[in-house]
PDB file of C-alpha atoms in Angstrom:
ATOM      1  CA  MET A1397     106.445  83.420 121.020  1.00 84.00           C
ATOM      2  CA  ASP A1398     104.966  86.078 118.763  1.00 92.00           C
ATOM      3  CA  PRO A1399     102.430  84.768 116.241  1.00 94.00           C
ATOM      4  CA  LEU A1400     103.490  83.959 112.711  1.00 98.00           C
ATOM      5  CA  LYS A1401     101.895  86.073 110.001  1.00 98.00           C
ATOM      6  CA  LEU A1402     100.731  84.424 106.800  1.00 98.00           C
ATOM      7  CA  PHE A1403      99.448  86.419 103.850  1.00 98.00           C
ATOM      8  CA  ASP A1404      97.475  84.026 101.712  1.00 97.00           C
ATOM      9  CA  ILE A1405      94.559  83.265  99.415  1.00 97.00           C
ATOM     10  CA  GLU A1406      92.289  80.446 100.565  1.00 96.00           C
ATOM     11  CA  ALA A1407      91.803  78.995  97.070  1.00 94.00           C
ATOM     12  CA  CYS A1408      95.504  79.096  96.176  1.00 94.00           C
ATOM     13  CA  PRO A1409      96.978  75.551  96.144  1.00 92.00           C
ATOM     14  CA  TYR A1410     100.381  76.822  97.271  1.00 94.00           C
ATOM     15  CA  CYS A1411      98.852  78.596 100.258  1.00 96.00           C
ATOM     16  CA  ARG A1412      96.910  75.459 101.058  1.00 94.00           C
ATOM     17  CA  LEU A1413     100.173  73.537 101.420  1.00 94.00           C
ATOM     18  CA  VAL A1414     101.454  75.972 104.038  1.00 96.00           C
ATOM     19  CA  ARG A1415      98.205  75.831 106.017  1.00 96.00           C
ATOM     20  CA  GLU A1416      98.412  72.021 105.905  1.00 94.00           C
ATOM     21  CA  ALA A1417     101.898  72.211 107.395  1.00 95.00           C
ATOM     22  CA  LEU A1418     100.597  74.538 110.119  1.00 96.00           C
ATOM     23  CA  THR A1419      98.016  71.892 111.018  1.00 94.00           C
ATOM     24  CA  GLU A1420     100.645  69.133 111.088  1.00 92.00           C
ATOM     25  CA  LEU A1421     102.966  71.192 113.278  1.00 94.00           C
ATOM     26  CA  ASP A1422     100.127  72.387 115.525  1.00 93.00           C
ATOM     27  CA  LEU A1423     101.125  75.996 114.868  1.00 96.00           C
ATOM     28  CA  ASP A1424      98.850  79.014 115.111  1.00 97.00           C
ATOM     29  CA  ALA A1425      99.214  81.980 112.775  1.00 98.00           C
ATOM     30  CA  GLU A1426      97.645  85.305 112.011  1.00 98.00           C
ATOM     31  CA  ILE A1427      96.064  85.019 108.565  1.00 98.00           C
ATOM     32  CA  TYR A1428      95.845  88.110 106.385  1.00 98.00           C
ATOM     33  CA  PRO A1429      93.642  87.284 103.380  1.00 98.00           C
ATOM     34  CA  CYS A1430      94.779  88.691 100.041  1.00 98.00           C
ATOM     35  CA  PRO A1431      92.088  87.755  97.495  1.00 97.00           C
ATOM     36  CA  LYS A1432      92.187  88.977  93.922  1.00 95.00           C
ATOM     37  CA  GLN A1433      91.168  92.651  93.722  1.00 94.00           C
ATOM     38  CA  GLY A1434      91.807  92.897  97.459  1.00 95.00           C
ATOM     39  CA  HIS A1435      93.390  96.025  98.874  1.00 93.00           C
ATOM     40  CA  ARG A1436      93.810  95.675 102.647  1.00 95.00           C
ATOM     41  CA  TYR A1437      96.954  93.551 102.849  1.00 97.00           C
ATOM     42  CA  ARG A1438      98.351  93.108  99.349  1.00 96.00           C
ATOM     43  CA  ALA A1439     100.207  96.425  99.555  1.00 95.00           C
ATOM     44  CA  GLU A1440     102.089  95.258 102.655  1.00 95.00           C
ATOM     45  CA  VAL A1441     103.269  92.135 100.852  1.00 97.00           C
ATOM     46  CA  ILE A1442     104.490  94.189  97.906  1.00 96.00           C
ATOM     47  CA  GLU A1443     106.207  96.662 100.236  1.00 95.00           C
ATOM     48  CA  LYS A1444     108.023  93.960 102.188  1.00 94.00           C
ATOM     49  CA  GLY A1445     108.699  91.392  99.492  1.00 94.00           C
ATOM     50  CA  GLY A1446     108.557  93.365  96.273  1.00 94.00           C
ATOM     51  CA  LYS A1447     105.777  91.459  94.530  1.00 94.00           C
ATOM     52  CA  ALA A1448     102.176  90.310  94.988  1.00 94.00           C
ATOM     53  CA  GLN A1449     102.942  86.619  95.325  1.00 96.00           C
ATOM     54  CA  PHE A1450     101.352  84.239  97.806  1.00 97.00           C
ATOM     55  CA  PRO A1451     101.858  82.710 100.274  1.00 97.00           C
ATOM     56  CA  PHE A1452     104.109  85.184 102.070  1.00 98.00           C
ATOM     57  CA  LEU A1453     105.295  84.420 105.589  1.00 98.00           C
ATOM     58  CA  ILE A1454     106.555  86.840 108.215  1.00 98.00           C
ATOM     59  CA  ASP A1455     108.108  85.395 111.357  1.00 98.00           C
ATOM     60  CA  PRO A1456     108.581  88.213 113.877  1.00 97.00           C
ATOM     61  CA  ASN A1457     110.512  85.830 116.144  1.00 97.00           C
ATOM     62  CA  THR A1458     113.399  85.410 113.713  1.00 97.00           C
ATOM     63  CA  GLY A1459     112.950  88.308 111.308  1.00 97.00           C
ATOM     64  CA  VAL A1460     112.423  85.905 108.406  1.00 97.00           C
ATOM     65  CA  GLU A1461     110.203  87.058 105.537  1.00 98.00           C
ATOM     66  CA  MET A1462     109.759  84.666 102.637  1.00 97.00           C
ATOM     67  CA  TYR A1463     107.800  83.525  99.604  1.00 97.00           C
ATOM     68  CA  GLU A1464     107.530  80.006  98.089  1.00 96.00           C
ATOM     69  CA  SER A1465     105.343  77.418  99.783  1.00 95.00           C
ATOM     70  CA  LEU A1466     107.835  74.551  99.902  1.00 93.00           C
ATOM     71  CA  ALA A1467     110.581  76.814 101.237  1.00 95.00           C
ATOM     72  CA  ILE A1468     108.191  78.084 103.918  1.00 97.00           C
ATOM     73  CA  ILE A1469     107.228  74.526 104.885  1.00 96.00           C
ATOM     74  CA  LYS A1470     110.883  73.487 105.158  1.00 94.00           C
ATOM     75  CA  TYR A1471     111.546  76.529 107.330  1.00 97.00           C
ATOM     76  CA  LEU A1472     108.578  75.775 109.614  1.00 97.00           C
ATOM     77  CA  PHE A1473     109.590  72.153 110.173  1.00 95.00           C
ATOM     78  CA  GLU A1474     113.219  73.003 110.853  1.00 95.00           C
ATOM     79  CA  THR A1475     112.454  76.025 113.047  1.00 96.00           C
ATOM     80  CA  TYR A1476     109.346  74.940 114.968  1.00 95.00           C
ATOM     81  CA  GLY A1477     109.212  71.201 114.395  1.00 92.00           C
ATOM     82  CA  GLN A1478     112.914  71.020 115.172  1.00 87.00           C
ATOM     83  CA  ARG A1479     113.360  68.252 112.671  1.00 84.00           C
ATOM     84  CA  SER A1480     114.195  67.817 109.030  1.00 82.00           C
ATOM     85  CA  LEU A1481     111.514  67.860 106.385  1.00 80.00           C
ATOM     86  CA  PRO A1482     109.339  64.689 106.563  1.00 79.00           C
ATOM     87  CA  LEU A1483     109.453  62.338 103.601  1.00 78.00           C
ATOM     88  CA  LYS A1484     105.958  63.349 102.529  1.00 79.00           C
ATOM     89  CA  TRP A1485     107.077  66.929 101.957  1.00 77.00           C
ATOM     90  CA  GLN A1486     110.244  65.962 100.122  1.00 73.00           C
ATOM     91  CA  PHE A1487     108.085  65.067  97.131  1.00 68.00           C
ATOM     92  CA  GLY A1488     107.193  68.712  96.617  1.00 64.00           C
ATOM     93  CA  GLN A1489     105.818  68.449  93.103  1.00 70.00           C
ATOM     94  CA  LEU A1490     103.526  65.579  94.094  1.00 68.00           C
ATOM     95  CA  GLN A1491     102.213  67.533  97.084  1.00 70.00           C
ATOM     96  CA  THR A1492     101.630  70.561  94.867  1.00 69.00           C
ATOM     97  CA  LEU A1493      99.682  68.453  92.370  1.00 66.00           C
ATOM     98  CA  GLY A1494      97.507  67.023  95.144  1.00 64.00           C
ATOM     99  CA  SER A1495      96.874  70.476  96.556  1.00 65.00           C
ATOM    100  CA  THR A1496      95.940  71.785  93.111  1.00 64.00           C
ATOM    101  CA  LEU A1497      93.394  68.996  92.666  1.00 63.00           C
ATOM    102  CA  ALA A1498      91.955  69.683  96.128  1.00 66.00           C
ATOM    103  CA  SER A1499      91.648  73.375  95.323  1.00 66.00           C
ATOM    104  CA  THR A1500      89.630  72.669  92.165  1.00 65.00           C
ATOM    105  CA  ALA A1501      86.883  70.972  94.197  1.00 61.00           C
ATOM    106  CA  ARG A1502      85.283  74.381  94.875  1.00 72.00           C
ATOM    107  CA  PRO A1503      86.286  76.483  91.853  1.00 67.00           C
ATOM    108  CA  GLY A1504      86.219  80.248  92.273  1.00 73.00           C
ATOM    109  CA  LEU A1505      85.414  80.207  95.993  1.00 85.00           C
ATOM    110  CA  GLY A1506      87.856  81.858  98.352  1.00 88.00           C
ATOM    111  CA  MET A1507      89.607  83.665  95.528  1.00 89.00           C
ATOM    112  CA  THR A1508      88.033  87.061  94.734  1.00 95.00           C
ATOM    113  CA  LYS A1509      87.276  89.982  97.020  1.00 96.00           C
ATOM    114  CA  LYS A1510      83.783  90.824  98.206  1.00 96.00           C
ATOM    115  CA  PRO A1511      82.972  94.195  99.800  1.00 96.00           C
ATOM    116  CA  SER A1512      83.153  94.223 103.578  1.00 97.00           C
ATOM    117  CA  HIS A1513      83.917  96.205 106.702  1.00 95.00           C
ATOM    118  CA  ALA A1514      87.162  95.425 108.505  1.00 95.00           C
ATOM    119  CA  PRO A1515      86.872  94.372 112.168  1.00 97.00           C
ATOM    120  CA  LYS A1516      88.922  96.295 114.722  1.00 97.00           C
ATOM    121  CA  GLN A1517      90.246  93.160 116.422  1.00 98.00           C
ATOM    122  CA  LEU A1518      91.348  89.893 114.870  1.00 98.00           C
ATOM    123  CA  LEU A1519      88.786  87.117 114.875  1.00 98.00           C
ATOM    124  CA  GLU A1520      89.807  83.597 115.914  1.00 98.00           C
ATOM    125  CA  LEU A1521      89.008  80.433 113.986  1.00 98.00           C
ATOM    126  CA  TYR A1522      89.557  76.936 115.339  1.00 98.00           C
ATOM    127  CA  SER A1523      90.214  74.901 112.224  1.00 97.00           C
ATOM    128  CA  PHE A1524      92.215  72.180 110.551  1.00 94.00           C
ATOM    129  CA  GLU A1525      93.115  72.300 106.894  1.00 93.00           C
ATOM    130  CA  SER A1526      91.306  69.200 105.618  1.00 90.00           C
ATOM    131  CA  SER A1527      87.957  70.029 107.245  1.00 93.00           C
ATOM    132  CA  PRO A1528      85.428  70.804 104.482  1.00 93.00           C
ATOM    133  CA  TYR A1529      83.311  72.765 106.956  1.00 95.00           C
ATOM    134  CA  ALA A1530      86.194  74.928 108.143  1.00 96.00           C
ATOM    135  CA  ARG A1531      87.163  75.459 104.516  1.00 96.00           C
ATOM    136  CA  MET A1532      83.830  77.133 103.757  1.00 97.00           C
ATOM    137  CA  VAL A1533      84.380  79.577 106.617  1.00 98.00           C
ATOM    138  CA  ARG A1534      87.955  80.288 105.539  1.00 98.00           C
ATOM    139  CA  GLU A1535      86.692  80.965 102.012  1.00 97.00           C
ATOM    140  CA  CYS A1536      84.239  83.523 103.370  1.00 98.00           C
ATOM    141  CA  LEU A1537      86.889  85.191 105.541  1.00 98.00           C
ATOM    142  CA  CYS A1538      89.255  85.386 102.587  1.00 98.00           C
ATOM    143  CA  GLU A1539      86.712  86.861 100.200  1.00 98.00           C
ATOM    144  CA  MET A1540      85.783  89.471 102.806  1.00 98.00           C
ATOM    145  CA  GLU A1541      89.443  90.225 103.626  1.00 98.00           C
ATOM    146  CA  ILE A1542      88.781  89.597 107.305  1.00 98.00           C
ATOM    147  CA  PRO A1543      91.997  88.809 109.189  1.00 98.00           C
ATOM    148  CA  TYR A1544      91.932  86.144 111.856  1.00 98.00           C
ATOM    149  CA  ILE A1545      94.025  84.017 114.159  1.00 98.00           C
ATOM    150  CA  LEU A1546      94.098  80.464 112.876  1.00 98.00           C
ATOM    151  CA  ARG A1547      93.960  78.064 115.831  1.00 97.00           C
ATOM    152  CA  SER A1548      95.271  74.763 114.515  1.00 95.00           C
ATOM    153  CA  CYS A1549      93.247  71.753 115.667  1.00 93.00           C
ATOM    154  CA  GLY A1550      94.627  68.694 113.936  1.00 86.00           C
ATOM    155  CA  ARG A1551      93.251  65.257 114.732  1.00 77.00           C
ATOM    156  CA  THR A1552      95.377  62.874 116.807  1.00 68.00           C
ATOM    157  CA  GLU A1553      92.794  60.548 118.374  1.00 60.00           C
ATOM    158  CA  LEU A1554      90.582  57.912 116.711  1.00 59.00           C
ATOM    159  CA  GLY A1555      87.433  59.408 118.258  1.00 57.00           C
ATOM    160  CA  GLU A1556      88.141  62.741 116.574  1.00 57.00           C
ATOM    161  CA  TRP A1557      87.368  61.165 113.189  1.00 58.00           C
ATOM    162  CA  VAL A1558      83.782  60.473 114.286  1.00 60.00           C
ATOM    163  CA  LEU A1559      81.339  63.169 113.162  1.00 67.00           C
ATOM    164  CA  PRO A1560      80.450  65.536 116.048  1.00 67.00           C
ATOM    165  CA  PRO A1561      76.675  64.666 116.169  1.00 70.00           C
ATOM    166  CA  LEU A1562      77.451  60.946 116.405  1.00 69.00           C
ATOM    167  CA  ARG A1563      80.242  61.633 118.858  1.00 67.00           C
ATOM    168  CA  ASP A1564      77.833  63.586 121.057  1.00 71.00           C
ATOM    169  CA  ALA A1565      75.158  60.900 120.782  1.00 74.00           C
ATOM    170  CA  LEU A1566      77.618  58.175 121.809  1.00 66.00           C
ATOM    171  CA  ASN A1567      79.133  60.388 124.489  1.00 71.00           C
ATOM    172  CA  ILE A1568      82.610  60.042 122.972  1.00 65.00           C
ATOM    173  CA  VAL A1569      85.009  62.620 124.390  1.00 66.00           C
ATOM    174  CA  PRO A1570      88.396  62.361 122.642  1.00 66.00           C
ATOM    175  CA  ASN A1571      91.313  62.862 124.979  1.00 68.00           C
ATOM    176  CA  SER A1572      93.466  65.005 122.713  1.00 71.00           C
ATOM    177  CA  GLU A1573      96.731  66.367 124.039  1.00 77.00           C
ATOM    178  CA  LEU A1574      96.740  69.266 121.585  1.00 85.00           C
ATOM    179  CA  VAL A1575      96.509  72.610 123.355  1.00 89.00           C
ATOM    180  CA  ASN A1576      93.863  74.144 121.093  1.00 91.00           C
ATOM    181  CA  ARG A1577      91.589  71.095 121.151  1.00 90.00           C
ATOM    182  CA  LYS A1578      91.774  70.907 124.936  1.00 88.00           C
ATOM    183  CA  ALA A1579      91.109  74.636 125.196  1.00 91.00           C
ATOM    184  CA  LEU A1580      88.085  74.432 122.897  1.00 92.00           C
ATOM    185  CA  GLN A1581      86.659  71.438 124.763  1.00 88.00           C
ATOM    186  CA  GLU A1582      86.949  73.340 128.035  1.00 89.00           C
ATOM    187  CA  LYS A1583      85.622  76.595 126.595  1.00 90.00           C
ATOM    188  CA  ALA A1584      82.630  75.290 124.640  1.00 90.00           C
ATOM    189  CA  GLY A1585      81.940  71.966 126.314  1.00 87.00           C
ATOM    190  CA  ARG A1586      82.312  70.017 123.091  1.00 85.00           C
ATOM    191  CA  MET A1587      84.730  69.537 120.233  1.00 83.00           C
ATOM    192  CA  ALA A1588      83.613  70.497 116.737  1.00 89.00           C
ATOM    193  CA  ILE A1589      85.260  72.325 113.867  1.00 94.00           C
ATOM    194  CA  PRO A1590      84.973  75.119 112.846  1.00 97.00           C
ATOM    195  CA  TYR A1591      84.537  77.344 115.879  1.00 98.00           C
ATOM    196  CA  LEU A1592      84.606  81.128 115.553  1.00 98.00           C
ATOM    197  CA  ILE A1593      85.361  83.730 118.194  1.00 98.00           C
ATOM    198  CA  ASP A1594      84.680  87.389 117.431  1.00 98.00           C
ATOM    199  CA  PRO A1595      85.926  89.607 120.288  1.00 98.00           C
ATOM    200  CA  ASN A1596      84.473  92.664 118.554  1.00 98.00           C
ATOM    201  CA  GLU A1597      80.906  91.466 119.119  1.00 98.00           C
ATOM    202  CA  ASN A1598      81.539  89.062 122.010  1.00 98.00           C
ATOM    203  CA  VAL A1599      80.289  86.200 119.820  1.00 98.00           C
ATOM    204  CA  GLU A1600      81.396  82.561 119.865  1.00 97.00           C
ATOM    205  CA  MET A1601      79.800  79.909 117.680  1.00 97.00           C
ATOM    206  CA  PHE A1602      79.967  76.506 115.979  1.00 97.00           C
ATOM    207  CA  GLU A1603      78.467  75.424 112.608  1.00 96.00           C
ATOM    208  CA  SER A1604      79.862  76.657 109.296  1.00 97.00           C
ATOM    209  CA  ALA A1605      76.533  77.835 107.846  1.00 98.00           C
ATOM    210  CA  LYS A1606      75.734  79.904 110.929  1.00 98.00           C
ATOM    211  CA  ILE A1607      79.236  81.361 110.999  1.00 98.00           C
ATOM    212  CA  ILE A1608      79.072  82.389 107.348  1.00 98.00           C
ATOM    213  CA  GLU A1609      75.660  83.985 107.848  1.00 98.00           C
ATOM    214  CA  TYR A1610      77.013  85.855 110.880  1.00 98.00           C
ATOM    215  CA  LEU A1611      80.066  87.128 108.995  1.00 98.00           C
ATOM    216  CA  THR A1612      77.958  88.249 106.052  1.00 97.00           C
ATOM    217  CA  VAL A1613      75.449  90.124 108.208  1.00 97.00           C
ATOM    218  CA  THR A1614      78.045  91.633 110.549  1.00 98.00           C
ATOM    219  CA  TYR A1615      80.832  92.585 108.145  1.00 98.00           C
ATOM    220  CA  GLY A1616      79.279  92.533 104.691  1.00 95.00           C
ATOM    221  CA  ALA A1617      78.963  95.776 102.743  1.00 90.00           C
ATOM    222  CA  ASP A1618      77.456  97.045  99.509  1.00 79.00           C
ATOM    223  CA  ASP A1619      79.714  97.874  96.571  1.00 66.00           C
TER     224      ASP A1619
END
């Protein structure tokens, strides 16, 4: 399967809904950040869809290109979940209100472009939507217009709700059946979110603060 492509803004509540659905469906996607005043990927959205509206999904497997968060979510569940829209998502206005409130928790972050250099290869970010630590990294990536592969790592086991330091101290190793969580456990020897892979610099790392510092030093630019 070719990867889905999602053009989004981290701080946008409608985009947040789609990323939440990606987590629930355990779907990966290429994320192309389109912050305000951004220039790298907004033109492609306008060219393909006719307007700078987000989120915008491209599915190269079916040829589908579409706007509107709730329509995208319905499409993802029917196409990749192979089931009808869950009850939770049928209350679209309520979900939108909740997402709007969640987006106001960090006002202004993940919304407006900051100068940066574009990497040659896509970065990879192991993340799940409700993680506050992964959110800070996604905000940074969005502001810097750095595209990345979102590796969905939703939680399915009780032990995954325990904070990583305590989990390590108690030697708790959750036995997740999710492909990305198993892959990360095998690759890094532990399970913590977020986890960044940069093939351009052969760098792999945990910890949101360290990741943000790395991105700023490596890809930041002056005006």
